[in-house]
């Protein structure tokens, strides 16, 4: 089915000075309720909710979020601590609390003493381009292997970016029935041709810990069905 909107839209990273977080950012946890991982995640989400509620309510138009993760110097920057796992389930929970949708969410990670969050009006920008630049279309459920296979098969000509940090932006066009946050992880898992894999790693175990700058954008096509259009833009950051 053709899309009724012109195509994927990219948004500017919010430039507002973020609010420092008193709680250590927590990765998504799929442990049972009441577990330490779930408690850390809940505390993190509540801290961010408290920090962004007032500026989000004051911001006109659609919203953009920026989360800057500070990691101790002793923690490897380019392994683990995947940025999408900080944004989910945080962003859907914030959207529900605010009763407003985010069309652009950003996360970065650096060696730093503090982490911060900022929210503001989403502002469009020109296509950022990248060393790797693809447009792919999927028709399958994001919970299926076929979803990942469809993305991978459309980027097989790519070669993994050189070792070091990666700046990745994904701009989605989805129908109104798609929960776009549910697409993030499955899409990134399919980017082995761009991110590479560790020796002996399985097909979908890609080196996504390399992503130090992540921008995720969404356009809703009111006439869209289950098809998803994704613009992929990736480049090295020079971080090692």
mmCIF file of N, CA, C and O in Angstrom, residues 63-101:
data_model
loop_
_atom_site.group_PDB
_atom_site.id
_atom_site.type_symbol
_atom_site.label_atom_id
_atom_site.label_comp_id
_atom_site.label_asym_id
_atom_site.label_seq_id
_atom_site.Cartn_x
_atom_site.Cartn_y
_atom_site.Cartn_z
ATOM 1 N N UNK A 63 6.077 16.858 20.628
ATOM 2 C CA UNK A 63 7.166 16.852 21.593
ATOM 3 C C UNK A 63 8.386 16.070 21.113
ATOM 4 O O UNK A 63 8.282 15.085 20.377
ATOM 5 N N UNK A 64 9.558 16.528 21.583
ATOM 6 C CA UNK A 64 10.816 15.818 21.399
ATOM 7 C C UNK A 64 11.472 15.657 22.762
ATOM 8 O O UNK A 64 11.379 16.545 23.619
ATOM 9 N N UNK A 65 12.132 14.540 22.967
ATOM 10 C CA UNK A 65 12.786 14.221 24.235
ATOM 11 C C UNK A 65 14.265 13.978 23.989
ATOM 12 O O UNK A 65 14.648 13.390 22.971
ATOM 13 N N UNK A 66 15.076 14.417 24.930
ATOM 14 C CA UNK A 66 16.518 14.153 24.867
ATOM 15 C C UNK A 66 16.963 13.595 26.211
ATOM 16 O O UNK A 66 16.730 14.207 27.255
ATOM 17 N N UNK A 67 17.615 12.436 26.179
ATOM 18 C CA UNK A 67 18.139 11.791 27.376
ATOM 19 C C UNK A 67 19.639 11.601 27.201
ATOM 20 O O UNK A 67 20.078 10.926 26.271
ATOM 21 N N UNK A 68 20.419 12.210 28.075
ATOM 22 C CA UNK A 68 21.880 12.094 28.029
ATOM 23 C C UNK A 68 22.338 11.240 29.205
ATOM 24 O O UNK A 68 22.164 11.627 30.373
ATOM 25 N N UNK A 69 22.916 10.090 28.894
ATOM 26 C CA UNK A 69 23.335 9.122 29.901
ATOM 27 C C UNK A 69 24.803 9.341 30.243
ATOM 28 O O UNK A 69 25.672 9.326 29.363
ATOM 29 N N UNK A 70 25.071 9.555 31.530
ATOM 30 C CA UNK A 70 26.450 9.636 32.003
ATOM 31 C C UNK A 70 26.863 8.323 32.633
ATOM 32 O O UNK A 70 26.203 7.834 33.553
ATOM 33 N N UNK A 71 27.951 7.733 32.136
ATOM 34 C CA UNK A 71 28.446 6.460 32.655
ATOM 35 C C UNK A 71 29.783 6.657 33.352
ATOM 36 O O UNK A 71 30.586 7.508 32.942
ATOM 37 N N UNK A 72 30.065 5.872 34.399
ATOM 38 C CA UNK A 72 31.370 5.966 35.064
ATOM 39 C C UNK A 72 32.503 5.633 34.099
ATOM 40 O O UNK A 72 32.324 4.862 33.150
ATOM 41 N N UNK A 73 33.663 6.199 34.346
ATOM 42 C CA UNK A 73 34.821 5.942 33.479
ATOM 43 C C UNK A 73 35.178 4.462 33.432
ATOM 44 O O UNK A 73 35.778 3.996 32.457
ATOM 45 N N UNK A 74 34.816 3.727 34.477
ATOM 46 C CA UNK A 74 35.156 2.304 34.542
ATOM 47 C C UNK A 74 34.261 1.438 33.666
ATOM 48 O O UNK A 74 34.547 0.260 33.445
ATOM 49 N N UNK A 75 33.177 2.013 33.131
ATOM 50 C CA UNK A 75 32.227 1.254 32.311
ATOM 51 C C UNK A 75 32.572 1.439 30.837
ATOM 52 O O UNK A 75 32.652 2.572 30.359
ATOM 53 N N UNK A 76 32.808 0.350 30.095
ATOM 54 C CA UNK A 76 33.096 0.494 28.662
ATOM 55 C C UNK A 76 31.966 1.225 27.953
ATOM 56 O O UNK A 76 30.794 0.896 28.140
ATOM 57 N N UNK A 77 32.323 2.205 27.129
ATOM 58 C CA UNK A 77 31.313 3.041 26.497
ATOM 59 C C UNK A 77 30.667 2.371 25.295
ATOM 60 O O UNK A 77 29.512 2.661 24.965
ATOM 61 N N UNK A 78 31.398 1.479 24.625
ATOM 62 C CA UNK A 78 30.928 0.938 23.357
ATOM 63 C C UNK A 78 30.448 -0.507 23.464
ATOM 64 O O UNK A 78 30.367 -1.210 22.460
ATOM 65 N N UNK A 79 30.128 -0.926 24.670
ATOM 66 C CA UNK A 79 29.601 -2.274 24.872
ATOM 67 C C UNK A 79 28.477 -2.200 25.897
ATOM 68 O O UNK A 79 28.574 -1.472 26.890
ATOM 69 N N UNK A 80 27.413 -2.923 25.634
ATOM 70 C CA UNK A 80 26.254 -2.969 26.525
ATOM 71 C C UNK A 80 25.638 -1.571 26.690
ATOM 72 O O UNK A 80 25.892 -0.681 25.901
ATOM 73 N N UNK A 81 24.805 -1.403 27.713
ATOM 74 C CA UNK A 81 24.117 -0.129 27.959
ATOM 75 C C UNK A 81 23.504 0.431 26.669
ATOM 76 O O UNK A 81 23.709 1.604 26.321
ATOM 77 N N UNK A 82 22.743 -0.423 25.975
ATOM 78 C CA UNK A 82 22.135 -0.035 24.695
ATOM 79 C C UNK A 82 21.141 1.098 24.916
ATOM 80 O O UNK A 82 20.255 1.019 25.771
ATOM 81 N N UNK A 83 21.251 2.134 24.115
ATOM 82 C CA UNK A 83 20.460 3.336 24.335
ATOM 83 C C UNK A 83 18.963 3.107 24.189
ATOM 84 O O UNK A 83 18.157 3.717 24.899
ATOM 85 N N UNK A 84 18.554 2.239 23.262
ATOM 86 C CA UNK A 84 17.118 1.999 23.106
ATOM 87 C C UNK A 84 16.518 1.370 24.356
ATOM 88 O O UNK A 84 15.330 1.540 24.637
ATOM 89 N N UNK A 85 17.341 0.674 25.135
ATOM 90 C CA UNK A 85 16.833 0.057 26.357
ATOM 91 C C UNK A 85 16.670 1.051 27.503
ATOM 92 O O UNK A 85 16.071 0.708 28.529
ATOM 93 N N UNK A 86 17.212 2.249 27.355
ATOM 94 C CA UNK A 86 16.898 3.324 28.298
ATOM 95 C C UNK A 86 15.607 4.033 27.892
ATOM 96 O O UNK A 86 14.864 4.524 28.742
ATOM 97 N N UNK A 87 15.345 4.105 26.598
ATOM 98 C CA UNK A 87 14.179 4.838 26.101
ATOM 99 C C UNK A 87 12.881 4.043 26.202
ATOM 100 O O UNK A 87 11.794 4.617 26.218
ATOM 101 N N UNK A 88 12.996 2.732 26.238
ATOM 102 C CA UNK A 88 11.813 1.879 26.364
ATOM 103 C C UNK A 88 11.923 1.071 27.646
ATOM 104 O O UNK A 88 12.972 0.458 27.880
ATOM 105 N N UNK A 89 10.911 1.096 28.517
ATOM 106 C CA UNK A 89 9.543 1.621 28.335
ATOM 107 C C UNK A 89 9.350 3.072 28.773
ATOM 108 O O UNK A 89 8.207 3.511 28.937
ATOM 109 N N UNK A 90 10.441 3.808 28.977
ATOM 110 C CA UNK A 90 10.327 5.180 29.466
ATOM 111 C C UNK A 90 9.397 6.040 28.615
ATOM 112 O O UNK A 90 8.470 6.682 29.132
ATOM 113 N N UNK A 91 9.625 6.077 27.296
ATOM 114 C CA UNK A 91 8.878 7.001 26.435
ATOM 115 C C UNK A 91 7.390 6.663 26.388
ATOM 116 O O UNK A 91 6.552 7.566 26.532
ATOM 117 N N UNK A 92 6.985 5.405 26.202
ATOM 118 C CA UNK A 92 5.539 5.123 26.240
ATOM 119 C C UNK A 92 4.894 5.500 27.576
ATOM 120 O O UNK A 92 3.756 5.984 27.600
ATOM 121 N N UNK A 93 5.613 5.307 28.672
ATOM 122 C CA UNK A 93 5.054 5.666 29.980
ATOM 123 C C UNK A 93 4.888 7.183 30.089
ATOM 124 O O UNK A 93 3.888 7.673 30.627
ATOM 125 N N UNK A 94 5.868 7.956 29.608
ATOM 126 C CA UNK A 94 5.764 9.413 29.641
ATOM 127 C C UNK A 94 4.608 9.896 28.768
ATOM 128 O O UNK A 94 3.855 10.797 29.148
ATOM 129 N N UNK A 95 4.481 9.315 27.580
ATOM 130 C CA UNK A 95 3.402 9.709 26.669
ATOM 131 C C UNK A 95 2.035 9.464 27.312
ATOM 132 O O UNK A 95 1.125 10.287 27.197
ATOM 133 N N UNK A 96 1.902 8.352 27.997
ATOM 134 C CA UNK A 96 0.631 8.049 28.665
ATOM 135 C C UNK A 96 0.367 9.047 29.779
ATOM 136 O O UNK A 96 -0.757 9.542 29.942
ATOM 137 N N UNK A 97 1.401 9.359 30.560
ATOM 138 C CA UNK A 97 1.246 10.309 31.663
ATOM 139 C C UNK A 97 0.874 11.695 31.158
ATOM 140 O O UNK A 97 -0.011 12.361 31.722
ATOM 141 N N UNK A 98 1.520 12.149 30.091
ATOM 142 C CA UNK A 98 1.291 13.488 29.570
ATOM 143 C C UNK A 98 0.065 13.565 28.665
ATOM 144 O O UNK A 98 -0.398 14.659 28.343
ATOM 145 N N UNK A 99 -0.414 12.407 28.218
ATOM 146 C CA UNK A 99 -1.481 12.328 27.226
ATOM 147 C C UNK A 99 -1.091 13.071 25.952
ATOM 148 O O UNK A 99 -1.907 13.734 25.320
ATOM 149 N N UNK A 100 0.187 12.955 25.604
ATOM 150 C CA UNK A 100 0.720 13.539 24.370
ATOM 151 C C UNK A 100 1.781 12.595 23.824
ATOM 152 O O UNK A 100 2.477 11.920 24.586
ATOM 153 N N UNK A 101 1.918 12.591 22.517
ATOM 154 C CA UNK A 101 2.870 11.696 21.882
ATOM 155 C C UNK A 101 4.192 12.416 21.590
ATOM 156 O O UNK A 101 4.214 13.609 21.289
#
